[in-house]
C-alpha cells in the first residue's frame, strides 16, 4: 500500500516536472525560435509606456528560425530614418553575406525634413516631442529577442552621428544589452562641461557604464559637424581624443596601446583592458562627417600587389602596414564584433608595438612611462569645477 502511494506521488511529481519542462519549451519556442521568416525588410512597431515606437529589421536569407543568430542594432543619424541608415551603412548587405539580423530603431524627434527623425539624446537635447530613448532601446532589445531566434550574448550596436551619440548615452546609462559597440563620427562619454581652466571635458557623473565594453570608433579629422578637436554645437565640445581617453579609463585599459598610420588612416588599438575587452579606432586625415567609404582603386592596387588581380603576377617589395587602410566601417565592425574574444581583431597583420603618446591620450590627460609601457592618466576635473555645461542644449539634434 505504501509502495503504491509512493509510486503515485512520484508519478505526480514526474508529471508536474514534465509539464514544467514542456511549458519552458513552449516559452522558448514563443521567444522567437521555431518559425522561419521571409528574408528582407520588416517594419516593426512596439509600445513603450503610452507611445508606439517604430523600427525596421532586416532578416538575411539564411534565417531559418532554428539557428540562433547575432543581431546588430543600426542607429541612424539626425535628419535620417532607419532604411536610409541601412543604405548608408550597408549593414544589411553585410548581414546578408554573413548571416545575422539587423535592427534599425527610429528616433522620437522629427527631423528637419519630412520623413526624417532624430534622437532625444538624454542630457544634451531639449526639444518638444522627445521620448525616453533609453527605455525605447531597452524595449527594442527585448522585442528583438522575443520575435526572432537570436543569441542574447551576441547583440551588438552601431551608431552614426546623432545615432552614435545616442548609443554612447545608452551605454553611459548603465545598460548592458550590447556585447560591443561601434561609433562613426560620434563617440561620446558623458555630457560636456567646461572646467575652470576653460577646457571642455566629459562630466564623469553622466557616464557610468554597467561593465567594460569593446568599442570600435571612426573619426574624420576634417569633420565639421562633430569636430575632431572639439568645439562645435553645445552637445559636442570635447574632442575625439578626450572621449577615447576617457573610455580607456572606464574600460580599464593598460599601457600597451598601439598606433600605425598608412595612406592617411591611423589605426589604434588598446588590447589589454578589463574583462578582455578592446578599443579600436580609425582616424582619417581627410575624413569629413560623411560615412567613410572604401577606396575601390586602392583595393585593386592591393590585390595586384598580392598577385590576386586577374592576369597580374606582381611581387611588391614595399613594407605593408600591419592593418588594411582601405576601410569599410560595417564589415570592419562586424569582424571586430564577432572576434571580440580573439587576439587578432581587425588587422590583416599584427600592428607594430608602439607606445602610446600624448596625442593618443588626448586633452585632459597626463602620460606616464611604466614597465608595462605608456599609460594615460586622467586630469579631468570633477563637475564641481565646471563653469558651463552642454546639458539640455535647446533644439539640439
PDB file of C-alpha atoms in Angstrom, residues 14-193:
ATOM      1  CA  UNK A  14       7.223  13.371 -12.687  1.00  0.00           C
ATOM      2  CA  UNK A  15       4.106  14.589 -14.475  1.00  0.00           C
ATOM      3  CA  UNK A  16       4.468  18.055 -12.909  1.00  0.00           C
ATOM      4  CA  UNK A  17       8.146  18.156 -13.884  1.00  0.00           C
ATOM      5  CA  UNK A  18       7.290  17.121 -17.418  1.00  0.00           C
ATOM      6  CA  UNK A  19       4.605  19.789 -17.631  1.00  0.00           C
ATOM      7  CA  UNK A  20       7.052  22.410 -16.370  1.00  0.00           C
ATOM      8  CA  UNK A  21       9.612  21.241 -18.931  1.00  0.00           C
ATOM      9  CA  UNK A  22       7.084  21.377 -21.748  1.00  0.00           C
ATOM     10  CA  UNK A  23       5.958  24.784 -20.505  1.00  0.00           C
ATOM     11  CA  UNK A  24       9.526  26.083 -20.556  1.00  0.00           C
ATOM     12  CA  UNK A  25       9.999  24.633 -24.030  1.00  0.00           C
ATOM     13  CA  UNK A  26       6.849  26.377 -25.185  1.00  0.00           C
ATOM     14  CA  UNK A  27       8.123  29.675 -23.772  1.00  0.00           C
ATOM     15  CA  UNK A  28      11.446  29.177 -25.546  1.00  0.00           C
ATOM     16  CA  UNK A  29       9.543  28.394 -28.755  1.00  0.00           C
ATOM     17  CA  UNK A  30       7.463  31.557 -28.335  1.00  0.00           C
ATOM     18  CA  UNK A  31      10.570  33.628 -27.670  1.00  0.00           C
ATOM     19  CA  UNK A  32      11.445  33.676 -31.350  1.00  0.00           C
ATOM     20  CA  UNK A  33      12.878  30.302 -32.305  1.00  0.00           C
ATOM     21  CA  UNK A  34      10.916  27.752 -34.320  1.00  0.00           C
ATOM     22  CA  UNK A  35       9.377  29.902 -37.062  1.00  0.00           C
ATOM     23  CA  UNK A  36      11.039  30.819 -40.348  1.00  0.00           C
ATOM     24  CA  UNK A  37      10.555  34.328 -41.727  1.00  0.00           C
ATOM     25  CA  UNK A  38      10.794  35.831 -45.163  1.00  0.00           C
ATOM     26  CA  UNK A  39      14.129  37.482 -45.794  1.00  0.00           C
ATOM     27  CA  UNK A  40      14.327  41.231 -46.361  1.00  0.00           C
ATOM     28  CA  UNK A  41      12.986  44.290 -44.556  1.00  0.00           C
ATOM     29  CA  UNK A  42      10.226  44.110 -41.948  1.00  0.00           C
ATOM     30  CA  UNK A  43       8.551  47.141 -40.366  1.00  0.00           C
ATOM     31  CA  UNK A  44       8.342  46.774 -36.583  1.00  0.00           C
ATOM     32  CA  UNK A  45       6.187  48.594 -34.028  1.00  0.00           C
ATOM     33  CA  UNK A  46       6.277  48.348 -30.248  1.00  0.00           C
ATOM     34  CA  UNK A  47       4.606  50.152 -27.392  1.00  0.00           C
ATOM     35  CA  UNK A  48       6.817  51.836 -24.792  1.00  0.00           C
ATOM     36  CA  UNK A  49       4.783  53.374 -21.985  1.00  0.00           C
ATOM     37  CA  UNK A  50       1.902  55.018 -23.813  1.00  0.00           C
ATOM     38  CA  UNK A  51       3.854  55.629 -27.026  1.00  0.00           C
ATOM     39  CA  UNK A  52       4.065  53.500 -30.169  1.00  0.00           C
ATOM     40  CA  UNK A  53       7.640  53.381 -31.415  1.00  0.00           C
ATOM     41  CA  UNK A  54       8.986  52.115 -34.716  1.00  0.00           C
ATOM     42  CA  UNK A  55      11.924  50.423 -36.357  1.00  0.00           C
ATOM     43  CA  UNK A  56      12.936  48.235 -39.289  1.00  0.00           C
ATOM     44  CA  UNK A  57      14.502  44.794 -39.158  1.00  0.00           C
ATOM     45  CA  UNK A  58      16.479  43.098 -41.895  1.00  0.00           C
ATOM     46  CA  UNK A  59      16.306  39.288 -41.994  1.00  0.00           C
ATOM     47  CA  UNK A  60      19.045  37.529 -44.008  1.00  0.00           C
ATOM     48  CA  UNK A  61      18.182  34.706 -46.459  1.00  0.00           C
ATOM     49  CA  UNK A  62      19.948  32.199 -44.180  1.00  0.00           C
ATOM     50  CA  UNK A  63      17.479  32.785 -41.325  1.00  0.00           C
ATOM     51  CA  UNK A  64      15.513  29.571 -40.657  1.00  0.00           C
ATOM     52  CA  UNK A  65      14.100  30.237 -37.189  1.00  0.00           C
ATOM     53  CA  UNK A  66      16.106  27.367 -35.717  1.00  0.00           C
ATOM     54  CA  UNK A  67      19.688  28.571 -35.543  1.00  0.00           C
ATOM     55  CA  UNK A  68      20.283  31.430 -33.129  1.00  0.00           C
ATOM     56  CA  UNK A  69      21.737  34.458 -34.879  1.00  0.00           C
ATOM     57  CA  UNK A  70      23.629  37.544 -33.840  1.00  0.00           C
ATOM     58  CA  UNK A  71      21.926  40.949 -34.062  1.00  0.00           C
ATOM     59  CA  UNK A  72      23.359  44.366 -34.894  1.00  0.00           C
ATOM     60  CA  UNK A  73      21.396  47.491 -33.948  1.00  0.00           C
ATOM     61  CA  UNK A  74      21.991  50.258 -36.527  1.00  0.00           C
ATOM     62  CA  UNK A  75      21.173  53.718 -35.115  1.00  0.00           C
ATOM     63  CA  UNK A  76      20.567  56.454 -37.687  1.00  0.00           C
ATOM     64  CA  UNK A  77      21.939  59.979 -37.507  1.00  0.00           C
ATOM     65  CA  UNK A  78      19.954  63.189 -37.175  1.00  0.00           C
ATOM     66  CA  UNK A  79      17.617  64.013 -40.064  1.00  0.00           C
ATOM     67  CA  UNK A  80      17.568  60.423 -41.279  1.00  0.00           C
ATOM     68  CA  UNK A  81      15.454  57.274 -40.909  1.00  0.00           C
ATOM     69  CA  UNK A  82      16.024  53.520 -40.431  1.00  0.00           C
ATOM     70  CA  UNK A  83      16.054  52.334 -44.062  1.00  0.00           C
ATOM     71  CA  UNK A  84      18.086  55.342 -45.096  1.00  0.00           C
ATOM     72  CA  UNK A  85      20.619  54.487 -42.405  1.00  0.00           C
ATOM     73  CA  UNK A  86      20.920  50.904 -43.627  1.00  0.00           C
ATOM     74  CA  UNK A  87      21.517  52.199 -47.144  1.00  0.00           C
ATOM     75  CA  UNK A  88      24.207  54.478 -45.752  1.00  0.00           C
ATOM     76  CA  UNK A  89      25.899  51.907 -43.544  1.00  0.00           C
ATOM     77  CA  UNK A  90      25.413  48.785 -45.716  1.00  0.00           C
ATOM     78  CA  UNK A  91      24.802  46.730 -42.569  1.00  0.00           C
ATOM     79  CA  UNK A  92      22.035  44.922 -44.478  1.00  0.00           C
ATOM     80  CA  UNK A  93      24.488  43.779 -47.143  1.00  0.00           C
ATOM     81  CA  UNK A  94      26.962  42.556 -44.546  1.00  0.00           C
ATOM     82  CA  UNK A  95      24.122  40.727 -42.765  1.00  0.00           C
ATOM     83  CA  UNK A  96      23.045  39.060 -45.991  1.00  0.00           C
ATOM     84  CA  UNK A  97      26.578  37.819 -46.603  1.00  0.00           C
ATOM     85  CA  UNK A  98      27.496  36.856 -43.038  1.00  0.00           C
ATOM     86  CA  UNK A  99      24.154  35.660 -41.684  1.00  0.00           C
ATOM     87  CA  UNK A 100      22.910  37.898 -38.865  1.00  0.00           C
ATOM     88  CA  UNK A 101      19.924  40.161 -38.181  1.00  0.00           C
ATOM     89  CA  UNK A 102      19.971  43.969 -38.352  1.00  0.00           C
ATOM     90  CA  UNK A 103      17.519  46.117 -36.411  1.00  0.00           C
ATOM     91  CA  UNK A 104      17.357  49.855 -37.125  1.00  0.00           C
ATOM     92  CA  UNK A 105      15.318  51.745 -34.479  1.00  0.00           C
ATOM     93  CA  UNK A 106      13.757  55.134 -35.192  1.00  0.00           C
ATOM     94  CA  UNK A 107      14.375  58.216 -33.059  1.00  0.00           C
ATOM     95  CA  UNK A 108      11.409  60.034 -31.499  1.00  0.00           C
ATOM     96  CA  UNK A 109      12.123  63.568 -32.729  1.00  0.00           C
ATOM     97  CA  UNK A 110      11.044  64.921 -36.095  1.00  0.00           C
ATOM     98  CA  UNK A 111      13.982  65.782 -38.316  1.00  0.00           C
ATOM     99  CA  UNK A 112      14.461  68.955 -40.331  1.00  0.00           C
ATOM    100  CA  UNK A 113      12.996  67.341 -43.459  1.00  0.00           C
ATOM    101  CA  UNK A 114       9.706  65.439 -43.841  1.00  0.00           C
ATOM    102  CA  UNK A 115      10.036  61.738 -43.134  1.00  0.00           C
ATOM    103  CA  UNK A 116      13.271  62.124 -41.170  1.00  0.00           C
ATOM    104  CA  UNK A 117      13.930  61.717 -37.471  1.00  0.00           C
ATOM    105  CA  UNK A 118      16.472  62.385 -34.738  1.00  0.00           C
ATOM    106  CA  UNK A 119      17.272  61.116 -31.245  1.00  0.00           C
ATOM    107  CA  UNK A 120      16.233  62.739 -27.997  1.00  0.00           C
ATOM    108  CA  UNK A 121      19.692  62.181 -26.527  1.00  0.00           C
ATOM    109  CA  UNK A 122      19.408  62.308 -22.728  1.00  0.00           C
ATOM    110  CA  UNK A 123      21.288  65.143 -21.103  1.00  0.00           C
ATOM    111  CA  UNK A 124      22.019  67.112 -24.259  1.00  0.00           C
ATOM    112  CA  UNK A 125      18.741  67.561 -26.146  1.00  0.00           C
ATOM    113  CA  UNK A 126      15.830  69.724 -25.082  1.00  0.00           C
ATOM    114  CA  UNK A 127      13.169  69.652 -27.773  1.00  0.00           C
ATOM    115  CA  UNK A 128       9.400  69.272 -27.807  1.00  0.00           C
ATOM    116  CA  UNK A 129       8.159  65.790 -28.667  1.00  0.00           C
ATOM    117  CA  UNK A 130      11.177  63.873 -27.412  1.00  0.00           C
ATOM    118  CA  UNK A 131      10.549  60.494 -25.796  1.00  0.00           C
ATOM    119  CA  UNK A 132      12.584  58.359 -23.389  1.00  0.00           C
ATOM    120  CA  UNK A 133      15.041  56.827 -25.862  1.00  0.00           C
ATOM    121  CA  UNK A 134      16.853  54.712 -23.269  1.00  0.00           C
ATOM    122  CA  UNK A 135      13.578  52.990 -22.373  1.00  0.00           C
ATOM    123  CA  UNK A 136      12.836  52.553 -26.073  1.00  0.00           C
ATOM    124  CA  UNK A 137      16.166  50.891 -26.836  1.00  0.00           C
ATOM    125  CA  UNK A 138      15.781  48.570 -23.845  1.00  0.00           C
ATOM    126  CA  UNK A 139      12.303  47.621 -25.061  1.00  0.00           C
ATOM    127  CA  UNK A 140      13.558  47.195 -28.627  1.00  0.00           C
ATOM    128  CA  UNK A 141      16.229  44.742 -27.480  1.00  0.00           C
ATOM    129  CA  UNK A 142      13.572  42.693 -25.681  1.00  0.00           C
ATOM    130  CA  UNK A 143      11.285  42.874 -28.726  1.00  0.00           C
ATOM    131  CA  UNK A 144      14.035  41.525 -30.972  1.00  0.00           C
ATOM    132  CA  UNK A 145      14.758  38.690 -28.549  1.00  0.00           C
ATOM    133  CA  UNK A 146      11.058  37.801 -28.405  1.00  0.00           C
ATOM    134  CA  UNK A 147      10.357  37.985 -32.136  1.00  0.00           C
ATOM    135  CA  UNK A 148      13.498  36.425 -33.622  1.00  0.00           C
ATOM    136  CA  UNK A 149      15.735  33.452 -32.921  1.00  0.00           C
ATOM    137  CA  UNK A 150      18.750  35.308 -31.553  1.00  0.00           C
ATOM    138  CA  UNK A 151      21.763  34.665 -29.376  1.00  0.00           C
ATOM    139  CA  UNK A 152      21.402  37.127 -26.462  1.00  0.00           C
ATOM    140  CA  UNK A 153      25.172  37.044 -25.920  1.00  0.00           C
ATOM    141  CA  UNK A 154      25.748  38.343 -29.473  1.00  0.00           C
ATOM    142  CA  UNK A 155      23.733  41.541 -29.638  1.00  0.00           C
ATOM    143  CA  UNK A 156      25.825  44.461 -30.883  1.00  0.00           C
ATOM    144  CA  UNK A 157      25.190  48.078 -31.837  1.00  0.00           C
ATOM    145  CA  UNK A 158      26.478  50.681 -34.258  1.00  0.00           C
ATOM    146  CA  UNK A 159      25.666  54.381 -34.374  1.00  0.00           C
ATOM    147  CA  UNK A 160      26.305  57.142 -36.886  1.00  0.00           C
ATOM    148  CA  UNK A 161      26.471  60.829 -35.863  1.00  0.00           C
ATOM    149  CA  UNK A 162      23.409  61.520 -33.665  1.00  0.00           C
ATOM    150  CA  UNK A 163      22.793  57.774 -33.500  1.00  0.00           C
ATOM    151  CA  UNK A 164      26.268  57.255 -32.106  1.00  0.00           C
ATOM    152  CA  UNK A 165      25.706  59.990 -29.539  1.00  0.00           C
ATOM    153  CA  UNK A 166      22.516  58.169 -28.557  1.00  0.00           C
ATOM    154  CA  UNK A 167      24.370  54.853 -28.363  1.00  0.00           C
ATOM    155  CA  UNK A 168      27.038  56.481 -26.194  1.00  0.00           C
ATOM    156  CA  UNK A 169      24.345  57.806 -23.854  1.00  0.00           C
ATOM    157  CA  UNK A 170      22.728  54.367 -23.728  1.00  0.00           C
ATOM    158  CA  UNK A 171      25.959  52.707 -22.631  1.00  0.00           C
ATOM    159  CA  UNK A 172      26.595  55.543 -20.180  1.00  0.00           C
ATOM    160  CA  UNK A 173      23.145  54.964 -18.646  1.00  0.00           C
ATOM    161  CA  UNK A 174      24.257  51.575 -17.354  1.00  0.00           C
ATOM    162  CA  UNK A 175      22.525  49.449 -19.995  1.00  0.00           C
ATOM    163  CA  UNK A 176      24.328  46.158 -20.580  1.00  0.00           C
ATOM    164  CA  UNK A 177      22.484  44.753 -23.617  1.00  0.00           C
ATOM    165  CA  UNK A 178      25.265  45.182 -26.176  1.00  0.00           C
ATOM    166  CA  UNK A 179      28.322  42.928 -26.215  1.00  0.00           C
ATOM    167  CA  UNK A 180      30.282  45.506 -28.259  1.00  0.00           C
ATOM    168  CA  UNK A 181      29.593  48.838 -29.927  1.00  0.00           C
ATOM    169  CA  UNK A 182      30.758  50.819 -32.952  1.00  0.00           C
ATOM    170  CA  UNK A 183      30.714  54.589 -33.499  1.00  0.00           C
ATOM    171  CA  UNK A 184      31.068  56.569 -36.720  1.00  0.00           C
ATOM    172  CA  UNK A 185      31.833  60.272 -36.174  1.00  0.00           C
ATOM    173  CA  UNK A 186      30.024  60.169 -32.853  1.00  0.00           C
ATOM    174  CA  UNK A 187      31.975  58.808 -29.855  1.00  0.00           C
ATOM    175  CA  UNK A 188      30.844  60.417 -26.583  1.00  0.00           C
ATOM    176  CA  UNK A 189      31.309  59.547 -22.932  1.00  0.00           C
ATOM    177  CA  UNK A 190      29.010  61.857 -20.970  1.00  0.00           C
ATOM    178  CA  UNK A 191      27.706  65.411 -21.044  1.00  0.00           C
ATOM    179  CA  UNK A 192      30.348  68.073 -21.867  1.00  0.00           C
ATOM    180  CA  UNK A 193      31.303  70.526 -19.122  1.00  0.00           C
TER     181      UNK A 193
END
